[in-house]
Coordinates of C-alpha atoms in Angstrom, one line a residue:
X12 CA -31.1 51.5 135.6
X13 CA -33.5 49.4 133.5
X14 CA -34.2 50.5 130.0
X15 CA -37.7 49.9 128.7
X16 CA -37.7 48.1 125.4
X17 CA -39.9 49.6 122.7
X18 CA -41.7 47.3 120.2
X19 CA -40.6 48.5 116.8
X20 CA -43.0 46.3 114.8
X21 CA -45.9 48.2 113.3
X22 CA -49.2 47.7 115.2
X23 CA -51.3 47.7 112.0
X24 CA -50.0 44.2 110.9
X25 CA -52.0 42.3 113.6
X26 CA -55.4 43.5 112.4
X27 CA -54.4 42.7 108.8
X28 CA -53.4 39.2 109.7
X29 CA -56.7 38.7 111.4
X30 CA -58.6 39.9 108.4
X31 CA -56.6 37.8 106.1
X32 CA -57.3 34.7 108.1
X33 CA -61.0 35.5 108.1
X34 CA -61.0 36.0 104.4
X35 CA -59.2 32.7 103.8
X36 CA -61.7 30.9 105.9
X37 CA -64.6 32.6 104.2
X38 CA -63.2 31.7 100.7
X39 CA -62.6 28.1 101.7
X40 CA -66.1 27.9 103.2
X41 CA -67.6 29.4 100.0
X42 CA -65.6 26.8 97.9
X43 CA -66.9 23.9 100.0
X44 CA -70.4 25.3 100.0
X45 CA -70.5 25.6 96.2
X46 CA -72.4 22.6 94.6
X47 CA -70.0 22.6 91.7
X48 CA -67.2 21.5 93.9
X49 CA -69.2 19.2 96.2
X50 CA -69.5 16.7 93.3
X51 CA -67.0 15.9 90.5
X52 CA -67.2 13.3 87.7
X53 CA -65.0 12.1 84.9
X54 CA -66.4 13.1 81.5
X55 CA -64.8 10.1 79.8
X56 CA -67.1 7.8 81.8
X57 CA -70.4 9.4 80.7
X58 CA -72.7 8.6 77.8
X59 CA -73.8 11.9 76.3
X60 CA -76.4 12.8 73.6
X61 CA -77.8 15.9 72.0
X62 CA -81.5 16.8 71.8
X63 CA -82.6 16.5 68.1
X64 CA -85.5 17.8 66.2
X65 CA -87.3 16.0 63.4
X66 CA -89.7 13.2 62.5
X67 CA -90.0 10.4 65.0
X68 CA -91.5 7.0 64.5
X69 CA -93.3 5.7 67.6
X70 CA -92.9 2.0 68.3
X71 CA -93.7 -0.7 70.8
X72 CA -90.9 -3.1 71.7
X73 CA -91.5 -6.8 72.2
X74 CA -89.7 -10.1 72.5
X75 CA -90.5 -13.6 71.5
X76 CA -89.8 -16.6 69.2
X77 CA -90.4 -17.7 65.7
X78 CA -93.0 -20.4 65.3
X79 CA -94.0 -22.6 62.4
X80 CA -97.3 -21.5 60.9
X81 CA -97.9 -25.1 59.9
X82 CA -97.2 -27.8 62.5
X83 CA -98.0 -31.5 62.9
X84 CA -98.3 -33.1 66.3
X85 CA -97.5 -36.8 66.2
X86 CA -99.2 -38.9 68.8
X87 CA -99.2 -42.6 69.7
X88 CA -102.2 -44.4 68.2
X89 CA -101.8 -47.2 70.7
X90 CA -99.7 -48.1 73.7
X91 CA -96.2 -49.1 72.7
X92 CA -92.5 -49.1 73.6
X93 CA -89.9 -46.9 71.9
X94 CA -87.7 -49.4 70.1
X95 CA -85.6 -46.9 68.0
X96 CA -84.9 -43.2 68.0
X97 CA -83.8 -42.3 64.5
X98 CA -83.9 -38.5 64.5
X99 CA -83.4 -35.8 67.0
X100 CA -84.8 -32.2 67.4
X101 CA -83.4 -29.9 64.8
X102 CA -83.2 -32.5 62.0
X103 CA -84.5 -31.6 58.6
X104 CA -87.3 -34.0 57.6
X105 CA -89.4 -34.9 54.6
X106 CA -93.0 -36.3 54.8
X107 CA -91.6 -39.9 54.7
X108 CA -88.8 -39.4 57.2
X109 CA -88.9 -42.0 60.0
X110 CA -88.5 -40.4 63.4
X111 CA -89.2 -43.3 65.8
X112 CA -89.8 -47.0 65.7
X113 CA -92.3 -48.3 68.3
X114 CA -92.9 -51.9 69.3
X115 CA -96.2 -53.6 70.3
X116 CA -96.2 -57.5 69.9
X117 CA -99.8 -57.7 71.0
X118 CA -100.9 -55.3 68.3
X119 CA -99.2 -57.4 65.6
X120 CA -101.1 -60.5 66.9
X121 CA -104.3 -58.5 66.7
X122 CA -103.5 -57.6 63.1
X123 CA -103.0 -61.3 62.2
X124 CA -106.3 -62.2 64.0
X125 CA -108.2 -59.5 62.1
X126 CA -106.8 -60.6 58.8
X127 CA -107.9 -64.2 59.5
X128 CA -111.4 -63.1 60.5
X129 CA -111.7 -61.1 57.3
X130 CA -110.6 -64.1 55.2
X131 CA -113.2 -66.3 57.1
X132 CA -116.0 -63.9 56.4
X133 CA -115.1 -63.6 52.7
X134 CA -115.1 -67.4 52.5
X135 CA -118.5 -67.5 54.2
X136 CA -119.8 -65.2 51.5
X137 CA -118.6 -67.5 48.8
X138 CA -120.2 -70.5 50.4
X139 CA -123.4 -68.6 50.9
X140 CA -123.5 -67.6 47.2
X141 CA -122.9 -71.2 46.1
X142 CA -125.7 -72.5 48.4
X143 CA -128.1 -69.8 47.2
X144 CA -127.2 -70.7 43.6
X145 CA -128.0 -74.3 44.1
X146 CA -131.3 -73.6 45.8
X147 CA -132.4 -71.2 43.1
X148 CA -131.5 -73.7 40.4
X149 CA -133.7 -76.3 42.2
X150 CA -136.6 -73.8 42.4
X151 CA -136.1 -72.9 38.7
X152 CA -136.3 -76.6 37.9
X153 CA -139.6 -77.0 39.7
X154 CA -140.9 -73.9 37.9
X155 CA -139.9 -75.3 34.5
X156 CA -141.6 -78.6 35.3
X157 CA -144.8 -76.9 36.3
X158 CA -144.7 -74.7 33.2
X159 CA -144.3 -77.8 31.0
X160 CA -147.2 -79.5 32.7
X161 CA -149.4 -76.5 32.3
X162 CA -148.6 -76.4 28.6
X163 CA -149.5 -80.1 28.3
X164 CA -152.8 -79.6 30.1
X165 CA -153.6 -76.6 28.0
X166 CA -153.1 -78.6 24.8
X167 CA -155.3 -81.4 26.1
X168 CA -158.0 -79.0 27.1
X169 CA -158.0 -77.3 23.7
X170 CA -158.2 -80.7 22.0
X171 CA -161.0 -82.0 24.3
X172 CA -163.0 -78.8 23.8
X173 CA -163.5 -79.7 20.1
X174 CA -164.2 -83.3 20.9
X175 CA -166.8 -82.4 23.5
X176 CA -168.7 -80.4 20.9
X177 CA -168.5 -83.4 18.6
X178 CA -169.7 -85.8 21.4
X179 CA -166.5 -87.8 21.4
X180 CA -165.3 -86.8 24.9
X181 CA -167.7 -86.6 27.8
X182 CA -168.3 -83.3 29.5
X183 CA -167.0 -84.6 32.8
X184 CA -163.6 -85.5 31.2
X185 CA -163.4 -82.0 29.7
X186 CA -164.3 -80.3 33.0
X187 CA -161.7 -82.4 34.8
X188 CA -159.0 -81.2 32.3
X189 CA -160.1 -77.6 32.7
X190 CA -159.8 -78.0 36.5
X191 CA -156.3 -79.5 36.1
X192 CA -155.3 -76.5 33.9
X193 CA -156.4 -74.0 36.5
X194 CA -154.7 -75.9 39.3
X195 CA -151.5 -76.1 37.3
X196 CA -151.6 -72.4 36.5
X197 CA -152.0 -71.6 40.2
X198 CA -149.1 -73.9 41.2
X199 CA -147.0 -72.2 38.5
X200 CA -147.9 -68.7 39.8
X201 CA -147.1 -69.7 43.4
X202 CA -143.8 -71.1 42.3
X203 CA -143.0 -67.9 40.5
X204 CA -143.8 -66.0 43.7
X205 CA -141.7 -68.4 45.7
X206 CA -138.8 -67.9 43.3
X207 CA -139.2 -64.1 43.6
X208 CA -139.2 -64.3 47.4
X209 CA -136.2 -66.6 47.3
X210 CA -134.3 -64.0 45.2
X211 CA -135.1 -61.3 47.8
X212 CA -134.0 -63.6 50.6
X213 CA -130.8 -64.4 48.8
X214 CA -130.1 -60.7 48.2
X215 CA -130.6 -59.8 51.8
X216 CA -128.5 -62.7 53.1
X217 CA -125.7 -61.7 50.8
X218 CA -126.0 -58.1 51.9
X219 CA -125.8 -59.1 55.6
X220 CA -122.8 -61.2 54.9
X221 CA -121.2 -58.4 53.0
X222 CA -121.7 -56.1 56.0
X223 CA -120.0 -58.7 58.1
X224 CA -117.1 -58.6 55.7
X225 CA -117.1 -54.8 55.7
X226 CA -116.9 -54.8 59.5
X227 CA -114.1 -57.3 59.5
X228 CA -112.2 -55.4 56.8
X229 CA -112.6 -52.1 58.8
X230 CA -111.3 -53.7 61.9
X231 CA -108.4 -55.2 59.9
X232 CA -107.6 -51.8 58.4
X233 CA -107.7 -50.2 61.8
X234 CA -105.4 -52.7 63.2
X235 CA -103.2 -52.4 60.2
X236 CA -103.0 -48.6 60.5
X237 CA -102.1 -48.9 64.2
X238 CA -99.4 -51.3 63.2
X239 CA -98.1 -49.0 60.5
X240 CA -98.2 -46.1 63.0
X241 CA -95.6 -48.0 65.0
X242 CA -93.3 -46.6 62.4
X243 CA -93.5 -42.8 63.2
X244 CA -93.1 -40.7 60.2
X245 CA -92.8 -36.9 60.0
X246 CA -95.9 -36.4 57.7
X247 CA -94.6 -33.1 56.3
X248 CA -91.4 -31.4 55.2
X249 CA -89.8 -29.2 57.7
X250 CA -87.9 -29.5 61.0
X251 CA -88.3 -31.8 63.9
X252 CA -89.0 -29.3 66.7
X253 CA -89.7 -31.5 69.7
X254 CA -89.1 -35.1 70.7
X255 CA -90.3 -35.7 74.3
X256 CA -89.7 -39.5 74.4
X257 CA -86.5 -41.6 74.9
X258 CA -85.3 -45.0 73.9
X259 CA -87.1 -47.8 75.9
X260 CA -89.9 -45.5 77.1
X261 CA -93.4 -46.8 77.3
X262 CA -96.0 -44.5 75.7
X263 CA -99.8 -44.6 76.1
X264 CA -102.4 -44.1 73.4
X265 CA -102.7 -40.3 72.6
X266 CA -99.3 -39.4 74.1
X267 CA -97.2 -36.9 72.2
X268 CA -94.3 -38.4 70.3
X269 CA -92.9 -35.5 68.3
X270 CA -93.7 -32.1 66.9
X271 CA -92.8 -31.3 63.3
X272 CA -93.0 -27.7 61.9
X273 CA -92.4 -26.1 58.6
X274 CA -89.2 -24.2 58.3
X275 CA -90.6 -22.1 55.4
X276 CA -93.9 -20.8 56.8
X277 CA -92.7 -19.0 59.9
X278 CA -94.4 -16.3 62.0
X279 CA -93.3 -14.4 65.1
X280 CA -95.1 -14.6 68.5
X281 CA -94.1 -11.6 70.4
X282 CA -94.9 -10.6 74.1
X283 CA -95.7 -7.0 74.6
X284 CA -96.4 -5.1 77.8
X285 CA -100.1 -4.9 78.6
X286 CA -99.7 -1.1 79.2
X287 CA -98.9 -0.7 75.5
X288 CA -101.7 -2.9 74.2
X289 CA -104.1 -0.1 73.5
X290 CA -101.6 1.3 70.9
X291 CA -101.6 -1.9 68.8
X292 CA -103.8 -2.7 65.9
X293 CA -103.9 -5.4 63.3
X294 CA -102.1 -4.3 60.1
X295 CA -99.5 -2.1 61.7
X296 CA -96.0 -2.3 60.3
X297 CA -93.3 -4.0 62.4
X298 CA -89.7 -5.0 62.2
X299 CA -88.3 -8.3 63.4
X300 CA -84.7 -8.6 64.6
X301 CA -83.2 -12.1 64.3
X302 CA -79.9 -10.9 65.8
X303 CA -78.4 -11.3 62.3
X304 CA -80.8 -9.2 60.3
X305 CA -83.8 -7.0 60.5
X306 CA -86.9 -8.0 58.5
X307 CA -90.1 -6.2 57.7
X308 CA -93.3 -7.6 59.2
X309 CA -97.0 -6.8 59.9
X310 CA -99.3 -7.3 62.9
X311 CA -101.6 -10.2 61.9
X312 CA -103.2 -11.1 65.2
X313 CA -103.5 -9.7 68.8
X314 CA -104.3 -12.1 71.6
X315 CA -106.6 -10.4 74.3
X316 CA -105.4 -12.8 77.0
X317 CA -103.0 -11.2 79.6
X318 CA -100.3 -13.4 81.0
X319 CA -97.7 -12.1 83.5
X320 CA -98.5 -8.5 82.5
X321 CA -98.0 -9.1 78.7
X322 CA -100.1 -10.0 75.7
X323 CA -99.1 -12.0 72.7
X324 CA -98.9 -10.4 69.3
X325 CA -98.5 -12.4 66.1
X326 CA -96.3 -10.9 63.3
X327 CA -96.2 -12.1 59.7
X328 CA -93.3 -11.6 57.4
X329 CA -94.1 -9.3 54.5
X330 CA -90.9 -9.8 52.4
X331 CA -90.4 -13.5 52.9
X332 CA -88.8 -15.5 55.6
X333 CA -85.1 -14.6 56.0
X334 CA -82.3 -17.1 55.7
X335 CA -81.3 -16.8 59.3
X336 CA -84.9 -17.6 60.6
X337 CA -85.6 -21.0 62.1
X338 CA -88.4 -22.4 64.4
X339 CA -88.0 -21.4 68.1
X340 CA -85.4 -18.7 67.3
X341 CA -85.5 -15.9 70.0
X342 CA -86.2 -12.6 68.4
X343 CA -86.8 -8.9 69.2
X344 CA -89.5 -6.9 67.5
X345 CA -90.6 -3.3 67.0
X346 CA -94.2 -2.5 66.2
X347 CA -94.6 1.0 64.7
X348 CA -97.8 2.6 66.0
X349 CA -97.5 6.3 65.0
X350 CA -95.4 9.0 63.3
X351 CA -94.5 12.3 65.0
X352 CA -93.4 15.2 62.8
X353 CA -91.1 18.1 63.8
X354 CA -90.6 17.1 67.4
X355 CA -87.8 17.1 69.9
X356 CA -86.3 13.8 70.9
X357 CA -83.4 12.3 72.7
X358 CA -81.8 8.9 72.9
X359 CA -83.3 6.9 75.7
X360 CA -81.6 7.7 79.1
X361 CA -81.2 5.0 81.7
X362 CA -84.2 4.4 84.0
X363 CA -86.5 6.8 82.1
X364 CA -90.0 5.9 80.9
X365 CA -92.3 7.4 78.3
X366 CA -95.0 9.9 79.4
X367 CA -93.1 10.7 82.6
X368 CA -91.1 13.6 84.0
X369 CA -87.7 13.6 85.7
X370 CA -84.3 15.3 86.1
X371 CA -81.4 14.8 83.7
X372 CA -78.0 16.4 83.9
X373 CA -77.4 18.9 81.1
X374 CA -73.9 19.8 80.0
X375 CA -73.3 23.6 80.5
X376 CA -72.4 25.7 77.5
X377 CA -68.8 25.9 78.6
X378 CA -68.7 22.1 79.0
X379 CA -67.2 22.3 82.5
X380 CA -70.3 21.4 84.6
X381 CA -73.5 19.4 84.7
X382 CA -76.8 21.0 85.8
X383 CA -79.8 19.1 87.0
X384 CA -82.7 19.9 84.6
X385 CA -86.3 18.9 84.8
X386 CA -87.6 17.4 81.6
X387 CA -91.0 16.1 80.4
X388 CA -91.1 13.0 78.2
X389 CA -93.7 12.0 75.7
X390 CA -94.0 9.0 73.4
X391 CA -91.7 6.0 73.2
X392 CA -89.9 5.5 69.9
X393 CA -87.8 2.5 70.9
X394 CA -84.3 3.9 71.0
X395 CA -85.5 7.4 71.4
X396 CA -87.9 9.3 73.7
X397 CA -90.0 12.3 72.7
X398 CA -89.3 15.5 74.8
X399 CA -92.3 17.6 75.4
X400 CA -90.7 20.2 77.7
X401 CA -87.6 21.3 79.5
X402 CA -85.1 21.2 76.6
X403 CA -84.1 22.8 73.3
X404 CA -82.6 21.4 70.2
X405 CA -78.8 21.1 70.6
X406 CA -78.9 20.7 74.4
X407 CA -76.6 17.9 75.6
X408 CA -77.7 15.5 78.3
X409 CA -76.2 12.6 80.3
X410 CA -77.8 9.3 79.4
X411 CA -75.8 7.3 81.9
X412 CA -77.1 6.2 85.3
X413 CA -76.7 9.1 87.7
X414 CA -78.6 7.7 90.6
X415 CA -75.7 8.4 93.0
X416 CA -76.0 12.1 92.2
X417 CA -79.8 12.3 92.5
X418 CA -79.5 15.1 95.2
X419 CA -76.9 17.1 93.3
X420 CA -77.9 20.2 91.4
X421 CA -74.4 21.0 89.9
X422 CA -71.5 18.6 89.1
X423 CA -68.1 19.6 88.0
X424 CA -66.8 17.9 84.8
X425 CA -63.2 16.8 84.8

């Protein structure tokens, strides 16, 4: 006879096991559904900063180079060939420092020809003066002879006048003497006029010849200056900044040979974004960073021309040129445009611009999570950004690039 087996296990355990499984699944689902566990990040790899309150100096950043305020551009006065290169860019120079030696044999021949032409014209003037002197002496001799004859005729007339009254000399003889005196006086007057005109002619002839000499001398000096400019000198104390020619190169008249600039009178030429231009004014304080030191400066000029989205701003040193400064040195600059008092600010996060809004991850009070927080940003202060909404003093935010977590609302810190 078969005996029916009775199940001795309690029947209530099966429902409990089912409930336990469901609870486990629900708990696991809730854990996976929680944003805090969807994303995790290592705290050590984050750059964090606290929101601060206080005064904030608003600035505009720029970049550029130092340039000499005084520069001399050396150009070729005539076509030539570079015969020697004596100095290279970066060399310290004085006014008499020789940078290049040029060669132009034809120019030297022209100098010699101009010198000979000048000497010839000067010799012509000497000959002219001698000839004029001889001619004038001859005319003076004629005048002296006429003057003597006039005096003799005058004496005879005076004598005959008394004799005519006494009846010793006839009236005809006396009248003839009077006529001779008048003719002689006229000849003497004409000779005097001729001598005066001769002096004027001599003066004009010598002036004309002197002008010929002046023209020849000017041409000679021009040729001589061109020849002297074959020896290219710096012309001022400073630094040789540019030398665009090489040994053996042929250069044309007017072509650039070198650029020399002062190493004492420097200024900064800084490129600033066009969007920040309206904040800039001449006279604003600035700071120049030469990579070795920071030096005070002031805005001295703002160029209105826009190039590649930037404008050029000129900064002048206010406390002297620093020792580390040199022409063409790359520099950074800050131009201080305003001063904010008692405001909230934060170190500049990655990929955040002034006068914008966006989300940053704020560290929770327990330090175990990051929560996406909407912030409003105000003015740009270089390293810092003003916060106009969404944060309080002491809040800690992530400054690092969190683009990979842009859709996350909560991140667990490890």
